[in-house]
Amino acid sequence: MNMQASRLAPSPTGALHLGNARTFLVNWAIARKNGWTLCMRMEDLDGPRVKQGAVDECLQTLQWLGLDWDGPMLVQSNDQGPYLEAMEQLCSSGRVYPCDLSRSDIASVASAPQEGVHETPFPASLRPPTAGTPIPFDPAGENFRFMVEPGIREIDDHLLGSSRHDVHAVPGDFVVWTRRNAPAYQLAVVIDDARQGVTQVVRGEDLLPSAARQTLLYEALGLQPPEWWHLPLVLGEDGHRLAKRHGDTRVSSYRAHGIRPERIIGLLGHWCGLTTEPEEMTIEDFREGFEIDLLPSTPITMGREDDQWLRSG
């Protein structure tokens, strides 16, 4: 019996653009071709950034493209119990500690980030004297940080190969519970993947550093880490990750302008190596033609010609 499972995990902080859609489509195709269970999870814990109506729009967009999933959707904000239990376990084992330092406090003593790194590292010298000792979990409006010990963490990825990460250096002790009294992304993802039985994580390459941090949490909580699949990103013509500054690449916007899903899937299929030039295809055409070996190993650049092709159909 195939007990493998993956998940689609959108966040309702904005509409899905073509880069997001490509990642979800690849995730869906890998799962369906390998007979995995495919779960749906709505990652809606980033309170201030969650947009009204974004949940429904996200689901409608995925269904319009033809993607499906198995079982009911897990909505993070519906039940904080599993996150609280995890924090109690981490506190009782002395793996986390409360921290009321601001970003400016940290920046004033931290070394400059390495080139290409956009995080200010949290050095071990800023740990309180009580760090490492068991404590009761009492949020009380403070961040809680996970203690990262020195050492290199190696991540084996099905798409990108092996990579080495010094989590102790960057980001150092990272936040697992926020002063908003909610789990941070790293902890929430680990707990949710564990409770949904996820064994295969397929997502964008920008989250590769998170795999090393999440592996530390899996081990601290006595959980089995999943296998990793990190997909090279879709970039704008300026070489940066596809975003609003590159124009309106929202799938919902193309849909509103009368562009058919087969047109969008055709462009995404071209980006995934299925065709040498964009051509319309159905979701089933994509599933049947998809092969992992066809995926480009480097980022995709969305050019004006891609947008023009979509709108010419």
mmCIF file of C-alpha atoms in Angstrom:
data_model
loop_
_atom_site.group_PDB
_atom_site.id
_atom_site.type_symbol
_atom_site.label_atom_id
_atom_site.label_comp_id
_atom_site.label_asym_id
_atom_site.label_seq_id
_atom_site.Cartn_x
_atom_site.Cartn_y
_atom_site.Cartn_z
ATOM 1 C CA MET A 1 0.000 0.000 0.000
ATOM 2 C CA ASN A 2 1.290 3.464 -0.956
ATOM 3 C CA MET A 3 1.256 5.534 2.237
ATOM 4 C CA GLN A 4 2.933 8.593 0.745
ATOM 5 C CA ALA A 5 1.223 11.969 1.037
ATOM 6 C CA SER A 6 1.878 15.517 -0.081
ATOM 7 C CA ARG A 7 -0.043 18.764 0.325
ATOM 8 C CA LEU A 8 -1.134 21.930 -1.383
ATOM 9 C CA ALA A 9 -0.625 24.723 1.149
ATOM 10 C CA PRO A 10 -1.591 28.154 -0.190
ATOM 11 C CA SER A 11 -1.656 31.240 2.002
ATOM 12 C CA PRO A 12 -4.555 33.728 1.694
ATOM 13 C CA THR A 13 -2.261 36.746 1.737
ATOM 14 C CA GLY A 14 -2.934 37.540 -1.914
ATOM 15 C CA ALA A 15 -4.100 36.089 -5.211
ATOM 16 C CA LEU A 16 -2.200 33.221 -6.841
ATOM 17 C CA HIS A 17 0.134 34.324 -9.634
ATOM 18 C CA LEU A 18 1.585 32.183 -12.404
ATOM 19 C CA GLY A 19 4.639 31.246 -10.344
ATOM 20 C CA ASN A 20 2.464 29.935 -7.512
ATOM 21 C CA ALA A 21 0.274 28.108 -10.007
ATOM 22 C CA ARG A 22 3.276 26.359 -11.555
ATOM 23 C CA THR A 23 4.434 25.094 -8.152
ATOM 24 C CA PHE A 24 0.961 23.807 -7.246
ATOM 25 C CA LEU A 25 0.550 22.197 -10.661
ATOM 26 C CA VAL A 26 3.882 20.380 -10.359
ATOM 27 C CA ASN A 27 2.997 19.258 -6.833
ATOM 28 C CA TRP A 28 -0.357 17.963 -8.061
ATOM 29 C CA ALA A 29 1.181 16.133 -11.020
ATOM 30 C CA ILE A 30 3.903 14.443 -8.954
ATOM 31 C CA ALA A 31 1.320 13.298 -6.407
ATOM 32 C CA ARG A 32 -1.181 12.021 -8.952
ATOM 33 C CA LYS A 33 1.412 10.209 -11.082
ATOM 34 C CA ASN A 34 2.853 8.475 -8.011
ATOM 35 C CA GLY A 35 -0.441 7.599 -6.339
ATOM 36 C CA TRP A 36 0.132 9.796 -3.295
ATOM 37 C CA THR A 37 -2.609 11.246 -1.154
ATOM 38 C CA LEU A 38 -2.790 15.009 -1.764
ATOM 39 C CA CYS A 39 -4.007 17.093 1.179
ATOM 40 C CA MET A 40 -5.205 20.689 1.159
ATOM 41 C CA ARG A 41 -4.164 23.148 3.862
ATOM 42 C CA MET A 42 -4.928 26.855 4.138
ATOM 43 C CA GLU A 43 -2.021 28.585 5.890
ATOM 44 C CA ASP A 44 -3.865 31.569 7.334
ATOM 45 C CA LEU A 45 -1.931 32.325 10.524
ATOM 46 C CA ASP A 46 -0.181 35.439 9.204
ATOM 47 C CA GLY A 47 -2.991 37.565 10.643
ATOM 48 C CA PRO A 48 -2.153 41.099 9.447
ATOM 49 C CA ARG A 49 -1.425 39.929 5.884
ATOM 50 C CA VAL A 50 -4.488 37.708 5.393
ATOM 51 C CA LYS A 51 -6.806 39.350 2.855
ATOM 52 C CA GLN A 52 -10.593 39.247 2.957
ATOM 53 C CA GLY A 53 -11.974 36.797 0.410
ATOM 54 C CA ALA A 54 -8.555 35.395 -0.496
ATOM 55 C CA VAL A 55 -9.360 31.879 0.760
ATOM 56 C CA ASP A 56 -12.345 31.453 -1.555
ATOM 57 C CA GLU A 57 -10.516 33.040 -4.487
ATOM 58 C CA CYS A 58 -7.539 30.729 -4.006
ATOM 59 C CA LEU A 59 -9.658 27.571 -3.932
ATOM 60 C CA GLN A 60 -11.740 28.698 -6.901
ATOM 61 C CA THR A 61 -8.588 29.420 -8.909
ATOM 62 C CA LEU A 62 -7.073 26.004 -8.220
ATOM 63 C CA GLN A 63 -10.340 24.249 -9.073
ATOM 64 C CA TRP A 64 -10.736 26.338 -12.241
ATOM 65 C CA LEU A 65 -7.308 25.121 -13.362
ATOM 66 C CA GLY A 66 -8.484 21.555 -12.729
ATOM 67 C CA LEU A 67 -6.530 20.684 -9.587
ATOM 68 C CA ASP A 68 -8.156 18.424 -7.019
ATOM 69 C CA TRP A 69 -7.185 17.086 -3.602
ATOM 70 C CA ASP A 70 -8.171 14.386 -1.144
ATOM 71 C CA GLY A 71 -10.240 14.835 1.998
ATOM 72 C CA PRO A 72 -11.297 17.971 3.850
ATOM 73 C CA MET A 73 -9.192 21.119 3.932
ATOM 74 C CA LEU A 74 -7.227 21.857 7.103
ATOM 75 C CA VAL A 75 -7.480 25.532 8.100
ATOM 76 C CA GLN A 76 -4.684 26.473 10.478
ATOM 77 C CA SER A 77 -6.606 29.096 12.423
ATOM 78 C CA ASN A 78 -9.419 26.673 13.275
ATOM 79 C CA ASP A 79 -7.452 24.778 15.924
ATOM 80 C CA GLN A 80 -4.369 25.973 17.794
ATOM 81 C CA GLY A 81 -4.372 22.975 20.122
ATOM 82 C CA PRO A 82 -1.644 20.988 18.297
ATOM 83 C CA TYR A 83 0.650 24.037 18.203
ATOM 84 C CA LEU A 84 0.165 24.665 21.920
ATOM 85 C CA GLU A 85 0.979 21.031 22.687
ATOM 86 C CA ALA A 86 4.165 21.274 20.636
ATOM 87 C CA MET A 87 5.223 24.441 22.456
ATOM 88 C CA GLU A 88 4.624 22.809 25.819
ATOM 89 C CA GLN A 89 6.850 19.918 24.723
ATOM 90 C CA LEU A 90 9.602 22.252 23.512
ATOM 91 C CA CYS A 91 9.422 24.341 26.687
ATOM 92 C CA SER A 92 9.521 21.321 28.976
ATOM 93 C CA SER A 93 12.622 20.010 27.189
ATOM 94 C CA GLY A 94 14.410 23.365 27.384
ATOM 95 C CA ARG A 95 14.617 23.777 23.614
ATOM 96 C CA VAL A 96 12.934 27.202 23.453
ATOM 97 C CA TYR A 97 12.982 30.383 25.493
ATOM 98 C CA PRO A 98 11.025 33.667 25.611
ATOM 99 C CA CYS A 99 12.632 36.671 23.955
ATOM 100 C CA ASP A 100 11.400 40.268 24.054
ATOM 101 C CA LEU A 101 14.212 41.773 21.963
ATOM 102 C CA SER A 102 13.162 43.942 19.025
ATOM 103 C CA ARG A 103 14.640 43.701 15.537
ATOM 104 C CA SER A 104 16.663 46.835 16.193
ATOM 105 C CA ASP A 105 18.002 45.327 19.437
ATOM 106 C CA ILE A 106 19.161 42.263 17.516
ATOM 107 C CA ALA A 107 20.591 44.245 14.614
ATOM 108 C CA SER A 108 22.636 46.412 16.972
ATOM 109 C CA VAL A 109 24.725 43.454 18.137
ATOM 110 C CA ALA A 110 24.452 40.985 15.250
ATOM 111 C CA SER A 111 27.050 40.733 12.520
ATOM 112 C CA ALA A 112 26.088 41.891 9.043
ATOM 113 C CA PRO A 113 24.163 39.293 7.026
ATOM 114 C CA GLN A 114 26.191 37.314 4.513
ATOM 115 C CA GLU A 115 25.979 38.362 0.876
ATOM 116 C CA GLY A 116 22.698 37.166 -0.593
ATOM 117 C CA VAL A 117 21.190 36.573 2.864
ATOM 118 C CA HIS A 118 18.318 38.865 3.807
ATOM 119 C CA GLU A 119 17.966 37.893 7.456
ATOM 120 C CA THR A 120 19.633 39.443 10.451
ATOM 121 C CA PRO A 121 21.173 36.519 12.360
ATOM 122 C CA PHE A 122 20.259 36.031 16.005
ATOM 123 C CA PRO A 123 23.541 35.264 17.804
ATOM 124 C CA ALA A 124 23.699 32.858 20.735
ATOM 125 C CA SER A 125 25.221 35.665 22.817
ATOM 126 C CA LEU A 126 21.747 37.217 23.063
ATOM 127 C CA ARG A 127 20.229 34.191 24.764
ATOM 128 C CA PRO A 128 19.004 34.840 28.310
ATOM 129 C CA PRO A 129 20.826 33.078 31.174
ATOM 130 C CA THR A 130 17.863 30.720 31.603
ATOM 131 C CA ALA A 131 17.992 29.459 28.003
ATOM 132 C CA GLY A 132 18.265 25.682 27.875
ATOM 133 C CA THR A 133 16.353 25.048 31.086
ATOM 134 C CA PRO A 134 12.813 23.623 31.197
ATOM 135 C CA ILE A 135 10.118 26.267 31.613
ATOM 136 C CA PRO A 136 6.313 26.334 31.568
ATOM 137 C CA PHE A 137 4.807 27.691 28.368
ATOM 138 C CA ASP A 138 3.335 31.121 29.051
ATOM 139 C CA PRO A 139 3.083 33.249 25.868
ATOM 140 C CA ALA A 140 2.473 36.575 27.672
ATOM 141 C CA GLY A 141 3.015 38.618 24.517
ATOM 142 C CA GLU A 142 6.592 37.513 23.851
ATOM 143 C CA ASN A 143 8.333 35.728 21.021
ATOM 144 C CA PHE A 144 9.750 32.286 21.740
ATOM 145 C CA ARG A 145 12.949 31.224 19.992
ATOM 146 C CA PHE A 146 14.280 27.750 19.258
ATOM 147 C CA MET A 147 17.854 27.138 20.411
ATOM 148 C CA VAL A 148 20.035 26.163 17.462
ATOM 149 C CA GLU A 149 23.243 24.357 18.340
ATOM 150 C CA PRO A 150 26.414 24.638 16.218
ATOM 151 C CA GLY A 151 26.711 22.264 13.291
ATOM 152 C CA ILE A 152 26.017 21.855 9.599
ATOM 153 C CA ARG A 153 22.685 20.447 8.484
ATOM 154 C CA GLU A 154 22.617 18.595 5.154
ATOM 155 C CA ILE A 155 19.389 18.516 3.163
ATOM 156 C CA ASP A 156 18.902 15.969 0.386
ATOM 157 C CA ASP A 157 16.416 17.231 -2.174
ATOM 158 C CA HIS A 158 14.853 15.234 -5.008
ATOM 159 C CA LEU A 159 15.096 18.184 -7.406
ATOM 160 C CA LEU A 160 18.069 20.241 -6.218
ATOM 161 C CA GLY A 161 20.356 17.543 -4.835
ATOM 162 C CA SER A 162 22.284 17.943 -1.585
ATOM 163 C CA SER A 163 22.864 21.260 0.172
ATOM 164 C CA ARG A 164 24.513 22.242 3.453
ATOM 165 C CA HIS A 165 23.056 24.762 5.901
ATOM 166 C CA ASP A 166 24.609 26.400 8.948
ATOM 167 C CA VAL A 167 21.398 27.241 10.796
ATOM 168 C CA HIS A 168 23.386 28.249 13.887
ATOM 169 C CA ALA A 169 24.959 31.067 11.862
ATOM 170 C CA VAL A 170 21.893 32.060 9.823
ATOM 171 C CA PRO A 171 19.339 32.663 11.126
ATOM 172 C CA GLY A 172 20.557 31.488 14.525
ATOM 173 C CA ASP A 173 17.854 30.983 17.156
ATOM 174 C CA PHE A 174 14.650 31.426 15.149
ATOM 175 C CA VAL A 175 11.146 32.358 16.285
ATOM 176 C CA VAL A 176 8.669 29.507 16.723
ATOM 177 C CA TRP A 177 5.948 31.404 18.627
ATOM 178 C CA THR A 178 5.086 35.045 18.042
ATOM 179 C CA ARG A 179 4.072 37.820 20.387
ATOM 180 C CA ARG A 180 0.700 37.778 18.593
ATOM 181 C CA ASN A 181 0.124 34.507 20.478
ATOM 182 C CA ALA A 182 0.303 32.391 17.342
ATOM 183 C CA PRO A 183 2.796 29.836 16.017
ATOM 184 C CA ALA A 184 5.408 31.099 13.589
ATOM 185 C CA TYR A 185 5.584 29.613 10.103
ATOM 186 C CA GLN A 186 8.370 27.130 10.864
ATOM 187 C CA LEU A 187 6.551 25.467 13.770
ATOM 188 C CA ALA A 188 3.090 25.559 12.194
ATOM 189 C CA VAL A 189 4.286 23.833 9.019
ATOM 190 C CA VAL A 190 6.023 21.059 10.948
ATOM 191 C CA ILE A 191 2.998 20.348 13.140
ATOM 192 C CA ASP A 192 0.543 20.482 10.251
ATOM 193 C CA ASP A 193 2.608 18.260 7.973
ATOM 194 C CA ALA A 194 2.899 15.756 10.815
ATOM 195 C CA ARG A 195 -0.807 15.712 11.660
ATOM 196 C CA GLN A 196 -1.783 15.454 7.980
ATOM 197 C CA GLY A 197 0.628 12.570 7.465
ATOM 198 C CA VAL A 198 2.662 14.448 4.858
ATOM 199 C CA THR A 199 5.751 12.521 3.765
ATOM 200 C CA GLN A 200 6.639 14.486 0.607
ATOM 201 C CA VAL A 201 6.937 18.297 0.595
ATOM 202 C CA VAL A 202 6.922 19.953 -2.835
ATOM 203 C CA ARG A 203 7.379 23.743 -2.844
ATOM 204 C CA GLY A 204 9.446 26.639 -4.193
ATOM 205 C CA GLU A 205 13.220 26.849 -3.979
ATOM 206 C CA ASP A 206 12.984 29.976 -1.821
ATOM 207 C CA LEU A 207 11.884 27.733 1.053
ATOM 208 C CA LEU A 208 14.923 25.437 0.893
ATOM 209 C CA PRO A 209 16.565 27.141 3.932
ATOM 210 C CA SER A 210 13.373 26.398 5.869
ATOM 211 C CA ALA A 211 13.884 22.668 5.309
ATOM 212 C CA ALA A 212 16.981 22.755 7.527
ATOM 213 C CA ARG A 213 15.174 24.673 10.276
ATOM 214 C CA GLN A 214 12.122 22.466 10.093
ATOM 215 C CA THR A 215 14.259 19.331 10.273
ATOM 216 C CA LEU A 216 15.620 20.582 13.604
ATOM 217 C CA LEU A 217 12.070 20.988 14.888
ATOM 218 C CA TYR A 218 11.032 17.547 13.646
ATOM 219 C CA GLU A 219 13.904 16.012 15.583
ATOM 220 C CA ALA A 220 13.239 18.057 18.733
ATOM 221 C CA LEU A 221 9.598 16.931 18.695
ATOM 222 C CA GLY A 222 10.404 13.287 17.951
ATOM 223 C CA LEU A 223 8.786 13.407 14.505
ATOM 224 C CA GLN A 224 9.904 11.967 11.168
ATOM 225 C CA PRO A 225 10.922 14.641 8.627
ATOM 226 C CA PRO A 226 9.418 14.397 5.137
ATOM 227 C CA GLU A 227 11.321 14.100 1.890
ATOM 228 C CA TRP A 228 11.987 17.390 0.113
ATOM 229 C CA TRP A 229 11.266 18.605 -3.423
ATOM 230 C CA HIS A 230 12.197 22.272 -3.994
ATOM 231 C CA LEU A 231 11.304 23.663 -7.397
ATOM 232 C CA PRO A 232 13.329 26.462 -9.067
ATOM 233 C CA LEU A 233 11.309 29.678 -9.059
ATOM 234 C CA VAL A 234 9.624 31.708 -11.768
ATOM 235 C CA LEU A 235 11.346 35.094 -12.017
ATOM 236 C CA GLY A 236 10.556 38.405 -13.633
ATOM 237 C CA GLU A 237 12.764 39.875 -16.332
ATOM 238 C CA ASP A 238 14.753 41.712 -13.642
ATOM 239 C CA GLY A 239 15.862 38.387 -12.146
ATOM 240 C CA HIS A 240 13.744 38.703 -9.010
ATOM 241 C CA ARG A 241 10.959 36.388 -7.886
ATOM 242 C CA LEU A 242 7.699 37.036 -9.732
ATOM 243 C CA ALA A 243 5.742 39.733 -7.873
ATOM 244 C CA LYS A 244 3.418 42.715 -8.313
ATOM 245 C CA ARG A 245 6.214 44.866 -9.701
ATOM 246 C CA HIS A 246 6.318 42.620 -12.769
ATOM 247 C CA GLY A 247 2.735 43.475 -13.703
ATOM 248 C CA ASP A 248 -0.510 41.630 -13.131
ATOM 249 C CA THR A 249 0.294 37.923 -13.391
ATOM 250 C CA ARG A 250 -2.577 36.779 -11.168
ATOM 251 C CA VAL A 251 -4.359 33.731 -12.518
ATOM 252 C CA SER A 252 -7.699 35.269 -11.485
ATOM 253 C CA SER A 253 -6.926 38.353 -13.576
ATOM 254 C CA TYR A 254 -6.213 36.301 -16.686
ATOM 255 C CA ARG A 255 -9.426 34.381 -16.033
ATOM 256 C CA ALA A 256 -11.400 37.626 -15.718
ATOM 257 C CA HIS A 257 -10.065 38.675 -19.130
ATOM 258 C CA GLY A 258 -11.499 35.532 -20.705
ATOM 259 C CA ILE A 259 -8.325 33.488 -20.920
ATOM 260 C CA ARG A 260 -9.073 29.769 -20.752
ATOM 261 C CA PRO A 261 -7.422 27.424 -18.222
ATOM 262 C CA GLU A 262 -5.982 25.368 -21.096
ATOM 263 C CA ARG A 263 -4.042 28.443 -22.172
ATOM 264 C CA ILE A 264 -2.513 28.957 -18.731
ATOM 265 C CA ILE A 265 -1.756 25.265 -18.269
ATOM 266 C CA GLY A 266 -0.113 25.301 -21.687
ATOM 267 C CA LEU A 267 2.298 28.046 -20.630
ATOM 268 C CA LEU A 268 3.004 26.316 -17.320
ATOM 269 C CA GLY A 269 3.558 23.056 -19.180
ATOM 270 C CA HIS A 270 6.077 24.790 -21.427
ATOM 271 C CA TRP A 271 7.862 26.108 -18.325
ATOM 272 C CA CYS A 272 7.966 22.531 -17.019
ATOM 273 C CA GLY A 273 9.635 21.222 -20.165
ATOM 274 C CA LEU A 274 6.628 19.441 -21.669
ATOM 275 C CA THR A 275 6.777 21.435 -24.922
ATOM 276 C CA THR A 276 9.397 23.442 -26.781
ATOM 277 C CA GLU A 277 6.883 26.248 -27.360
ATOM 278 C CA PRO A 278 3.713 27.146 -25.426
ATOM 279 C CA GLU A 279 0.628 25.308 -26.645
ATOM 280 C CA GLU A 280 -2.766 24.818 -25.079
ATOM 281 C CA MET A 281 -3.260 21.682 -23.015
ATOM 282 C CA THR A 282 -5.778 20.304 -20.556
ATOM 283 C CA ILE A 283 -4.962 19.384 -16.986
ATOM 284 C CA GLU A 284 -5.014 15.725 -18.043
ATOM 285 C CA ASP A 285 -2.630 16.458 -20.917
ATOM 286 C CA PHE A 286 -0.290 17.982 -18.354
ATOM 287 C CA ARG A 287 -0.549 15.028 -15.989
ATOM 288 C CA GLU A 288 0.068 12.490 -18.723
ATOM 289 C CA GLY A 289 3.010 14.370 -20.236
ATOM 290 C CA PHE A 290 4.654 15.447 -17.001
ATOM 291 C CA GLU A 291 7.999 13.870 -16.126
ATOM 292 C CA ILE A 292 10.307 14.965 -13.329
ATOM 293 C CA ASP A 293 13.314 14.620 -15.625
ATOM 294 C CA LEU A 294 11.832 17.259 -17.947
ATOM 295 C CA LEU A 295 11.789 19.962 -15.266
ATOM 296 C CA PRO A 296 14.386 22.698 -15.817
ATOM 297 C CA SER A 297 17.050 22.745 -13.106
ATOM 298 C CA THR A 298 17.312 26.542 -13.150
ATOM 299 C CA PRO A 299 14.758 29.319 -12.577
ATOM 300 C CA ILE A 300 12.265 30.242 -15.289
ATOM 301 C CA THR A 301 12.058 33.849 -16.495
ATOM 302 C CA MET A 302 8.612 35.116 -17.444
ATOM 303 C CA GLY A 303 8.994 37.545 -20.316
ATOM 304 C CA ARG A 304 6.615 39.872 -22.119
ATOM 305 C CA GLU A 305 6.236 37.269 -24.830
ATOM 306 C CA ASP A 306 4.709 34.853 -22.301
ATOM 307 C CA ASP A 307 2.055 37.373 -21.295
ATOM 308 C CA GLN A 308 1.420 38.214 -24.944
ATOM 309 C CA TRP A 309 0.972 34.540 -25.814
ATOM 310 C CA LEU A 310 -1.556 34.085 -23.004
ATOM 311 C CA ARG A 311 -3.577 37.084 -24.146
ATOM 312 C CA SER A 312 -3.473 36.175 -27.832
ATOM 313 C CA GLY A 313 -5.593 33.067 -27.435
#
